[in-house]
PDB file of C-alpha atoms in Angstrom:
ATOM      1  CA  MET P   1     117.760  73.288 107.063  1.00 55.00           C
ATOM      2  CA  PHE P   2     116.359  73.477 103.485  1.00 58.00           C
ATOM      3  CA  GLY P   3     119.780  73.028 101.668  1.00 64.00           C
ATOM      4  CA  MET P   4     121.408  75.116  99.302  1.00 74.00           C
ATOM      5  CA  ALA P   5     119.344  76.849  96.576  1.00 73.00           C
ATOM      6  CA  GLY P   6     119.812  76.039  92.980  1.00 85.00           C
ATOM      7  CA  GLU P   7     120.351  78.548  90.481  1.00 86.00           C
ATOM      8  CA  THR P   8     117.356  79.374  88.107  1.00 88.00           C
ATOM      9  CA  GLU P   9     116.740  81.782  85.280  1.00 91.00           C
ATOM     10  CA  PHE P  10     114.178  83.755  87.419  1.00 91.00           C
ATOM     11  CA  ASP P  11     116.836  84.487  90.274  1.00 94.00           C
ATOM     12  CA  LEU P  12     117.082  88.304  90.906  1.00 94.00           C
ATOM     13  CA  ARG P  13     120.845  89.338  91.097  1.00 96.00           C
ATOM     14  CA  PHE P  14     122.727  92.385  92.376  1.00 95.00           C
ATOM     15  CA  GLU P  15     125.509  93.407  94.257  1.00 96.00           C
ATOM     16  CA  LEU P  16     125.470  95.658  97.555  1.00 94.00           C
ATOM     17  CA  LEU P  17     128.629  96.867  99.323  1.00 94.00           C
ATOM     18  CA  GLY P  18     130.680  94.307  97.488  1.00 91.00           C
ATOM     19  CA  VAL P  19     128.543  91.372  98.292  1.00 93.00           C
ATOM     20  CA  PRO P  20     126.796  89.354  95.460  1.00 95.00           C
ATOM     21  CA  ILE P  21     123.286  88.791  96.277  1.00 96.00           C
ATOM     22  CA  ARG P  22     120.908  86.234  94.800  1.00 96.00           C
ATOM     23  CA  VAL P  23     117.408  86.069  95.347  1.00 96.00           C
ATOM     24  CA  HIS P  24     115.858  82.753  94.464  1.00 95.00           C
ATOM     25  CA  PRO P  25     111.983  82.836  93.180  1.00 95.00           C
ATOM     26  CA  VAL P  26     110.980  80.655  96.332  1.00 95.00           C
ATOM     27  CA  PHE P  27     111.896  83.352  98.606  1.00 95.00           C
ATOM     28  CA  TRP P  28     109.055  85.748  97.013  1.00 95.00           C
ATOM     29  CA  ILE P  29     106.593  82.696  97.166  1.00 94.00           C
ATOM     30  CA  SER P  30     107.297  82.025 100.905  1.00 93.00           C
ATOM     31  CA  SER P  31     107.284  85.744 101.971  1.00 94.00           C
ATOM     32  CA  ILE P  32     104.079  86.060 100.174  1.00 94.00           C
ATOM     33  CA  TRP P  33     102.689  83.149 102.094  1.00 91.00           C
ATOM     34  CA  ILE P  34     103.905  84.574 105.412  1.00 88.00           C
ATOM     35  CA  VAL P  35     102.069  87.868 105.084  1.00 89.00           C
ATOM     36  CA  TRP P  36      99.250  86.918 102.643  1.00 87.00           C
ATOM     37  CA  ASP P  37      96.232  89.019 103.271  1.00 77.00           C
ATOM     38  CA  GLY P  38      93.545  88.486 100.503  1.00 76.00           C
ATOM     39  CA  ASP P  39      91.613  91.637 101.479  1.00 78.00           C
ATOM     40  CA  ASP P  40      94.395  94.069 101.022  1.00 87.00           C
ATOM     41  CA  PRO P  41      97.388  93.639  98.637  1.00 89.00           C
ATOM     42  CA  ARG P  42      99.262  96.660  99.764  1.00 91.00           C
ATOM     43  CA  ARG P  43      99.857  94.787 103.101  1.00 92.00           C
ATOM     44  CA  VAL P  44     101.105  92.051 100.986  1.00 93.00           C
ATOM     45  CA  PHE P  45     103.482  94.177  99.285  1.00 95.00           C
ATOM     46  CA  VAL P  46     104.638  96.012 102.286  1.00 95.00           C
ATOM     47  CA  GLY P  47     105.052  92.714 104.210  1.00 94.00           C
ATOM     48  CA  VAL P  48     107.236  91.093 101.510  1.00 96.00           C
ATOM     49  CA  LEU P  49     109.298  94.254 101.287  1.00 97.00           C
ATOM     50  CA  CYS P  50     109.984  94.477 105.386  1.00 96.00           C
ATOM     51  CA  ILE P  51     110.915  90.700 105.072  1.00 96.00           C
ATOM     52  CA  PHE P  52     113.193  91.277 102.219  1.00 97.00           C
ATOM     53  CA  VAL P  53     115.012  94.222 103.826  1.00 97.00           C
ATOM     54  CA  SER P  54     115.213  92.266 107.144  1.00 97.00           C
ATOM     55  CA  VAL P  55     116.454  89.200 105.708  1.00 96.00           C
ATOM     56  CA  LEU P  56     119.100  91.085 103.615  1.00 97.00           C
ATOM     57  CA  VAL P  57     120.400  93.114 106.513  1.00 97.00           C
ATOM     58  CA  HIS P  58     120.665  89.985 108.653  1.00 97.00           C
ATOM     59  CA  GLU P  59     122.622  88.178 105.911  1.00 96.00           C
ATOM     60  CA  MET P  60     124.639  91.073 105.178  1.00 97.00           C
ATOM     61  CA  GLY P  61     125.928  90.899 108.799  1.00 96.00           C
ATOM     62  CA  HIS P  62     127.307  87.518 107.903  1.00 95.00           C
ATOM     63  CA  GLY P  63     128.498  88.244 104.636  1.00 94.00           C
ATOM     64  CA  LEU P  64     130.400  91.589 105.230  1.00 95.00           C
ATOM     65  CA  LEU P  65     132.275  90.025 108.072  1.00 95.00           C
ATOM     66  CA  SER P  66     133.344  86.844 106.223  1.00 93.00           C
ATOM     67  CA  ARG P  67     134.470  88.978 103.427  1.00 92.00           C
ATOM     68  CA  ARG P  68     136.354  90.875 105.974  1.00 92.00           C
ATOM     69  CA  TYR P  69     138.185  87.854 106.983  1.00 92.00           C
ATOM     70  CA  GLY P  70     139.120  86.915 103.326  1.00 90.00           C
ATOM     71  CA  TYR P  71     136.572  84.634 102.212  1.00 89.00           C
ATOM     72  CA  PRO P  72     134.248  85.786  99.017  1.00 87.00           C
ATOM     73  CA  SER P  73     130.867  85.274 100.596  1.00 90.00           C
ATOM     74  CA  GLU P  74     127.739  85.261  98.606  1.00 93.00           C
ATOM     75  CA  ILE P  75     124.359  86.010 100.099  1.00 94.00           C
ATOM     76  CA  VAL P  76     121.221  83.921  98.768  1.00 94.00           C
ATOM     77  CA  LEU P  77     117.653  84.611 100.001  1.00 95.00           C
ATOM     78  CA  TYR P  78     115.742  81.617  99.801  1.00 93.00           C
ATOM     79  CA  ILE P  79     112.758  79.938 101.634  1.00 87.00           C
ATOM     80  CA  LEU P  80     111.777  81.353 104.956  1.00 80.00           C
ATOM     81  CA  GLY P  81     114.913  83.430 104.991  1.00 86.00           C
ATOM     82  CA  GLY P  82     118.404  82.946 103.401  1.00 90.00           C
ATOM     83  CA  TYR P  83     121.969  82.321 104.031  1.00 90.00           C
ATOM     84  CA  ALA P  84     125.645  83.608 103.449  1.00 90.00           C
ATOM     85  CA  THR P  85     128.001  81.182 101.972  1.00 85.00           C
ATOM     86  CA  ALA P  86     131.034  80.727 104.454  1.00 78.00           C
ATOM     87  CA  THR P  87     133.963  78.531 104.980  1.00 76.00           C
ATOM     88  CA  ARG P  88     135.607  77.351 108.205  1.00 78.00           C
ATOM     89  CA  PHE P  89     137.506  80.152 110.029  1.00 83.00           C
ATOM     90  CA  SER P  90     139.285  79.839 113.409  1.00 86.00           C
ATOM     91  CA  THR P  91     136.792  79.326 116.340  1.00 88.00           C
ATOM     92  CA  TRP P  92     136.274  83.119 117.486  1.00 91.00           C
ATOM     93  CA  LYS P  93     135.991  84.180 114.096  1.00 92.00           C
ATOM     94  CA  ASN P  94     133.348  81.480 113.292  1.00 92.00           C
ATOM     95  CA  VAL P  95     131.578  82.877 116.456  1.00 95.00           C
ATOM     96  CA  LYS P  96     131.958  86.347 115.296  1.00 95.00           C
ATOM     97  CA  VAL P  97     130.563  85.676 111.673  1.00 94.00           C
ATOM     98  CA  SER P  98     127.752  83.574 113.079  1.00 95.00           C
ATOM     99  CA  ALA P  99     126.728  86.461 115.610  1.00 97.00           C
ATOM    100  CA  ALA P 100     127.190  89.262 112.982  1.00 97.00           C
ATOM    101  CA  GLY P 101     123.698  88.327 111.308  1.00 96.00           C
ATOM    102  CA  PRO P 102     121.664  88.612 114.709  1.00 97.00           C
ATOM    103  CA  ALA P 103     123.797  91.778 115.539  1.00 98.00           C
ATOM    104  CA  ALA P 104     122.817  93.520 112.316  1.00 98.00           C
ATOM    105  CA  GLY P 105     119.121  92.315 112.930  1.00 98.00           C
ATOM    106  CA  PHE P 106     119.136  93.928 116.389  1.00 98.00           C
ATOM    107  CA  LEU P 107     120.509  97.241 114.976  1.00 98.00           C
ATOM    108  CA  LEU P 108     117.690  97.260 112.589  1.00 98.00           C
ATOM    109  CA  PHE P 109     115.297  96.614 115.217  1.00 98.00           C
ATOM    110  CA  LEU P 110     116.636  99.653 117.463  1.00 98.00           C
ATOM    111  CA  LEU P 111     116.461 102.017 114.350  1.00 98.00           C
ATOM    112  CA  THR P 112     112.683 100.823 113.730  1.00 97.00           C
ATOM    113  CA  TYR P 113     111.992 101.228 117.844  1.00 96.00           C
ATOM    114  CA  ILE P 114     113.240 104.493 117.530  1.00 96.00           C
ATOM    115  CA  THR P 115     111.246 105.546 114.500  1.00 96.00           C
ATOM    116  CA  LEU P 116     108.138 104.059 116.468  1.00 95.00           C
ATOM    117  CA  LEU P 117     108.691 106.520 119.376  1.00 94.00           C
ATOM    118  CA  LEU P 118     109.329 109.477 117.003  1.00 95.00           C
ATOM    119  CA  LEU P 119     106.218 108.832 115.105  1.00 94.00           C
ATOM    120  CA  ALA P 120     104.076 108.523 118.417  1.00 92.00           C
ATOM    121  CA  ALA P 121     105.469 111.722 119.565  1.00 91.00           C
ATOM    122  CA  SER P 122     105.170 113.794 116.446  1.00 92.00           C
ATOM    123  CA  ASN P 123     102.755 111.895 114.059  1.00 91.00           C
ATOM    124  CA  PRO P 124     100.470 109.396 115.997  1.00 90.00           C
ATOM    125  CA  GLU P 125      97.829 109.263 113.168  1.00 90.00           C
ATOM    126  CA  SER P 126     100.417 107.466 111.058  1.00 89.00           C
ATOM    127  CA  LEU P 127     100.245 104.508 113.359  1.00 88.00           C
ATOM    128  CA  ILE P 128      96.588 103.866 113.874  1.00 85.00           C
ATOM    129  CA  GLY P 129      93.840 102.206 111.769  1.00 78.00           C
ATOM    130  CA  ASP P 130      94.921 100.585 108.655  1.00 79.00           C
ATOM    131  CA  SER P 131      97.980 102.601 108.381  1.00 87.00           C
ATOM    132  CA  MET P 132     100.709 100.974 106.082  1.00 92.00           C
ATOM    133  CA  ILE P 133     103.308 102.941 108.178  1.00 93.00           C
ATOM    134  CA  GLY P 134     101.971 101.077 111.459  1.00 92.00           C
ATOM    135  CA  TYR P 135     101.749  97.757 109.684  1.00 93.00           C
ATOM    136  CA  ALA P 136     105.271  98.054 108.447  1.00 95.00           C
ATOM    137  CA  ILE P 137     106.529  98.908 111.906  1.00 95.00           C
ATOM    138  CA  LYS P 138     105.049  96.101 113.255  1.00 94.00           C
ATOM    139  CA  MET P 139     106.646  93.706 110.711  1.00 95.00           C
ATOM    140  CA  MET P 140     109.900  95.259 111.093  1.00 96.00           C
ATOM    141  CA  LEU P 141     109.838  94.808 114.900  1.00 96.00           C
ATOM    142  CA  PHE P 142     108.766  91.324 114.482  1.00 95.00           C
ATOM    143  CA  ALA P 143     111.502  90.383 111.861  1.00 94.00           C
ATOM    144  CA  ASN P 144     114.080  92.090 113.862  1.00 96.00           C
ATOM    145  CA  LEU P 145     113.464  91.253 117.356  1.00 95.00           C
ATOM    146  CA  ILE P 146     111.497  88.177 117.683  1.00 94.00           C
ATOM    147  CA  VAL P 147     112.900  86.358 114.715  1.00 93.00           C
ATOM    148  CA  THR P 148     116.421  87.372 115.762  1.00 96.00           C
ATOM    149  CA  LEU P 149     115.639  85.930 119.238  1.00 95.00           C
ATOM    150  CA  MET P 150     114.376  82.530 117.647  1.00 95.00           C
ATOM    151  CA  ASN P 151     117.529  82.443 115.637  1.00 95.00           C
ATOM    152  CA  LEU P 152     119.660  82.780 118.519  1.00 97.00           C
ATOM    153  CA  VAL P 153     118.256  79.565 119.991  1.00 97.00           C
ATOM    154  CA  PRO P 154     121.427  77.120 120.331  1.00 97.00           C
ATOM    155  CA  CYS P 155     120.136  74.553 117.888  1.00 96.00           C
ATOM    156  CA  VAL P 156     121.952  73.632 114.416  1.00 93.00           C
ATOM    157  CA  PRO P 157     121.355  75.241 111.824  1.00 92.00           C
ATOM    158  CA  LEU P 158     120.445  78.483 113.659  1.00 95.00           C
ATOM    159  CA  ASP P 159     123.019  81.052 114.267  1.00 96.00           C
ATOM    160  CA  GLY P 160     122.715  80.346 117.978  1.00 97.00           C
ATOM    161  CA  GLY P 161     123.558  76.541 117.111  1.00 96.00           C
ATOM    162  CA  ARG P 162     126.442  77.440 115.083  1.00 95.00           C
ATOM    163  CA  ILE P 163     127.889  79.754 117.787  1.00 96.00           C
ATOM    164  CA  ALA P 164     127.206  76.975 120.304  1.00 96.00           C
ATOM    165  CA  GLU P 165     128.872  74.373 117.838  1.00 94.00           C
ATOM    166  CA  SER P 166     132.108  76.395 117.587  1.00 93.00           C
ATOM    167  CA  LEU P 167     132.247  76.859 121.313  1.00 94.00           C
ATOM    168  CA  MET P 168     131.827  73.345 121.980  1.00 94.00           C
ATOM    169  CA  ASN P 169     134.593  72.416 119.360  1.00 90.00           C
ATOM    170  CA  LEU P 170     136.813  74.510 121.421  1.00 88.00           C
ATOM    171  CA  TYR P 171     136.059  73.592 125.006  1.00 88.00           C
ATOM    172  CA  GLY P 172     133.824  70.455 124.739  1.00 79.00           C
ATOM    173  CA  GLY P 173     136.609  67.875 124.063  1.00 80.00           C
ATOM    174  CA  PRO P 174     136.093  64.708 122.120  1.00 80.00           C
ATOM    175  CA  GLN P 175     132.492  64.506 122.364  1.00 88.00           C
ATOM    176  CA  SER P 176     131.759  68.132 121.437  1.00 90.00           C
ATOM    177  CA  MET P 177     129.555  67.184 118.430  1.00 92.00           C
ATOM    178  CA  GLU P 178     127.251  65.061 120.923  1.00 93.00           C
ATOM    179  CA  ARG P 179     127.251  67.821 123.335  1.00 94.00           C
ATOM    180  CA  THR P 180     126.328  70.271 120.618  1.00 96.00           C
ATOM    181  CA  ILE P 181     123.485  68.042 119.523  1.00 96.00           C
ATOM    182  CA  GLN P 182     122.082  67.363 123.091  1.00 96.00           C
ATOM    183  CA  LEU P 183     121.996  71.091 123.613  1.00 97.00           C
ATOM    184  CA  GLY P 184     120.005  71.599 120.466  1.00 97.00           C
ATOM    185  CA  ILE P 185     117.759  68.897 121.641  1.00 98.00           C
ATOM    186  CA  VAL P 186     117.148  70.466 124.963  1.00 98.00           C
ATOM    187  CA  ALA P 187     116.681  74.058 123.709  1.00 98.00           C
ATOM    188  CA  SER P 188     114.553  73.411 120.601  1.00 98.00           C
ATOM    189  CA  GLY P 189     112.469  71.026 122.945  1.00 98.00           C
ATOM    190  CA  LEU P 190     111.952  73.607 125.483  1.00 98.00           C
ATOM    191  CA  VAL P 191     110.833  76.250 122.820  1.00 98.00           C
ATOM    192  CA  ALA P 192     108.438  74.028 121.426  1.00 98.00           C
ATOM    193  CA  LEU P 193     106.917  73.190 124.890  1.00 98.00           C
ATOM    194  CA  ARG P 194     106.702  77.093 125.477  1.00 98.00           C
ATOM    195  CA  GLY P 195     104.514  77.099 122.272  1.00 98.00           C
ATOM    196  CA  ILE P 196     102.193  74.378 123.829  1.00 98.00           C
ATOM    197  CA  TYR P 197     101.985  76.291 126.979  1.00 98.00           C
ATOM    198  CA  CYS P 198     101.036  79.699 125.291  1.00 97.00           C
ATOM    199  CA  ILE P 199      98.376  77.539 123.019  1.00 98.00           C
ATOM    200  CA  ASN P 200      96.797  76.342 126.159  1.00 97.00           C
ATOM    201  CA  THR P 201      96.991  79.589 128.185  1.00 97.00           C
ATOM    202  CA  GLY P 202      96.727  82.212 125.589  1.00 95.00           C
ATOM    203  CA  ALA P 203      99.965  83.981 126.920  1.00 95.00           C
ATOM    204  CA  ASP P 204     102.281  85.941 124.675  1.00 94.00           C
ATOM    205  CA  TYR P 205     105.056  83.685 123.592  1.00 95.00           C
ATOM    206  CA  VAL P 206     107.736  86.338 124.146  1.00 94.00           C
ATOM    207  CA  PRO P 207     106.691  88.457 127.327  1.00 92.00           C
ATOM    208  CA  LEU P 208     107.616  92.097 126.407  1.00 91.00           C
ATOM    209  CA  PRO P 209     107.131  94.726 129.085  1.00 90.00           C
ATOM    210  CA  GLN P 210     104.337  97.170 128.536  1.00 86.00           C
ATOM    211  CA  PHE P 211     106.675 100.162 129.282  1.00 87.00           C
ATOM    212  CA  LEU P 212     108.637  99.407 126.186  1.00 89.00           C
ATOM    213  CA  PHE P 213     105.628 100.568 123.967  1.00 89.00           C
ATOM    214  CA  PRO P 214     104.166 103.846 123.462  1.00 90.00           C
ATOM    215  CA  SER P 215     100.773 105.500 124.284  1.00 88.00           C
ATOM    216  CA  PHE P 216      99.574 108.381 122.378  1.00 87.00           C
ATOM    217  CA  ARG P 217      96.565 110.527 122.037  1.00 86.00           C
ATOM    218  CA  VAL P 218      94.677 111.236 118.685  1.00 84.00           C
ATOM    219  CA  GLY P 219      91.660 113.301 119.271  1.00 82.00           C
ATOM    220  CA  ASP P 220      89.780 112.220 122.298  1.00 84.00           C
ATOM    221  CA  MET P 221      91.085 108.729 121.907  1.00 87.00           C
ATOM    222  CA  ILE P 222      94.098 107.234 123.722  1.00 89.00           C
ATOM    223  CA  TYR P 223      95.894 104.379 121.921  1.00 87.00           C
ATOM    224  CA  THR P 224      98.477 102.087 123.330  1.00 86.00           C
ATOM    225  CA  TRP P 225     100.897  99.742 121.535  1.00 86.00           C
ATOM    226  CA  SER P 226     101.733  96.263 123.005  1.00 81.00           C
ATOM    227  CA  GLY P 227     103.910  93.445 122.249  1.00 81.00           C
ATOM    228  CA  SER P 228     101.022  91.326 121.723  1.00 81.00           C
ATOM    229  CA  GLY P 229     101.005  92.765 118.160  1.00 84.00           C
ATOM    230  CA  ILE P 230     104.561  91.291 117.139  1.00 92.00           C
ATOM    231  CA  GLN P 231     104.191  87.865 118.640  1.00 93.00           C
ATOM    232  CA  PRO P 232     105.117  84.666 116.716  1.00 94.00           C
ATOM    233  CA  ALA P 233     102.110  82.266 116.278  1.00 93.00           C
ATOM    234  CA  PRO P 234     102.584  79.597 119.049  1.00 96.00           C
ATOM    235  CA  ARG P 235     101.424  76.851 116.669  1.00 96.00           C
ATOM    236  CA  PHE P 236     104.276  77.568 114.166  1.00 94.00           C
ATOM    237  CA  MET P 237     106.737  77.729 117.080  1.00 96.00           C
ATOM    238  CA  VAL P 238     105.606  74.001 118.277  1.00 98.00           C
ATOM    239  CA  ILE P 239     105.919  72.873 114.606  1.00 96.00           C
ATOM    240  CA  PHE P 240     109.333  74.708 113.589  1.00 95.00           C
ATOM    241  CA  PHE P 241     111.058  73.730 116.711  1.00 97.00           C
ATOM    242  CA  GLY P 242     109.532  70.430 117.076  1.00 97.00           C
ATOM    243  CA  PHE P 243     110.821  69.578 113.745  1.00 96.00           C
ATOM    244  CA  LEU P 244     114.397  70.923 114.502  1.00 96.00           C
ATOM    245  CA  CYS P 245     114.248  68.991 117.767  1.00 97.00           C
ATOM    246  CA  ALA P 246     113.383  65.833 115.649  1.00 97.00           C
ATOM    247  CA  GLN P 247     116.370  66.461 113.186  1.00 95.00           C
ATOM    248  CA  GLN P 248     118.661  66.942 116.313  1.00 96.00           C
ATOM    249  CA  VAL P 249     117.330  63.523 117.859  1.00 96.00           C
ATOM    250  CA  ILE P 250     117.966  61.864 114.531  1.00 95.00           C
ATOM    251  CA  ALA P 251     121.466  63.248 114.330  1.00 93.00           C
ATOM    252  CA  TYR P 252     122.311  62.019 117.745  1.00 93.00           C
ATOM    253  CA  ASN P 253     121.000  58.376 117.201  1.00 92.00           C
ATOM    254  CA  GLU P 254     123.050  58.386 113.978  1.00 90.00           C
ATOM    255  CA  ILE P 255     126.472  59.157 116.023  1.00 86.00           C
ATOM    256  CA  LYS P 256     125.497  56.726 118.647  1.00 81.00           C
ATOM    257  CA  GLY P 257     124.665  54.145 115.957  1.00 78.00           C
ATOM    258  CA  ARG P 258     128.246  54.562 114.379  1.00 74.00           C
ATOM    259  CA  ARG P 259     129.938  53.687 117.799  1.00 65.00           C
TER     260      ARG P 259
END
């Protein structure tokens, strides 16, 4: 969506599990923008660290499976996320590589969720007030559950769109590209409309059942976590998925115009 990241002299480079990693400076800037809190630099640092770990784990899912299939993938962390360089595999290998990133994100979500439950049972004080631990857990839950769900919307260039594209190429016949784009228009449009609904009603964007979140006692007070603390901003969802929808409409019209 934002194109490939050109190399700069300020790139951070390292290797993890045999996969070369490059972090573009724009990644740090966009991450700081997402978590900015002028009143508490510690929250900014912790927030950026959580985004870094979450994006890296997600892209490692793609990169490791690509390398297992014989392609020397490189991971680049860029604006609002990142990407793993890839090639065209067979249909089902493409599906697996595209799904590996969200799968890694869900695994990290489960580890974070288990940590939340353990802390609520053994050290609840660490989760209340201005606790950096509580803030970090909220950030990790948001990045690895909510953002992963967003990434599975079947709209290119999201992973869900790549999965849909591969399956359409296999089963969609000669109009597979058009059908992929049509699916992307409908899916991204519905997600954007959900954002408008939440703006007007105040509803949580992703309805999460309360029983998933722990309640715990600290002194005479009872605290309850809720899904409201890890919700995406509805206005962002409208803008982001509205932009994706517009991209798909333009692509569809271009295909129609060539015929």
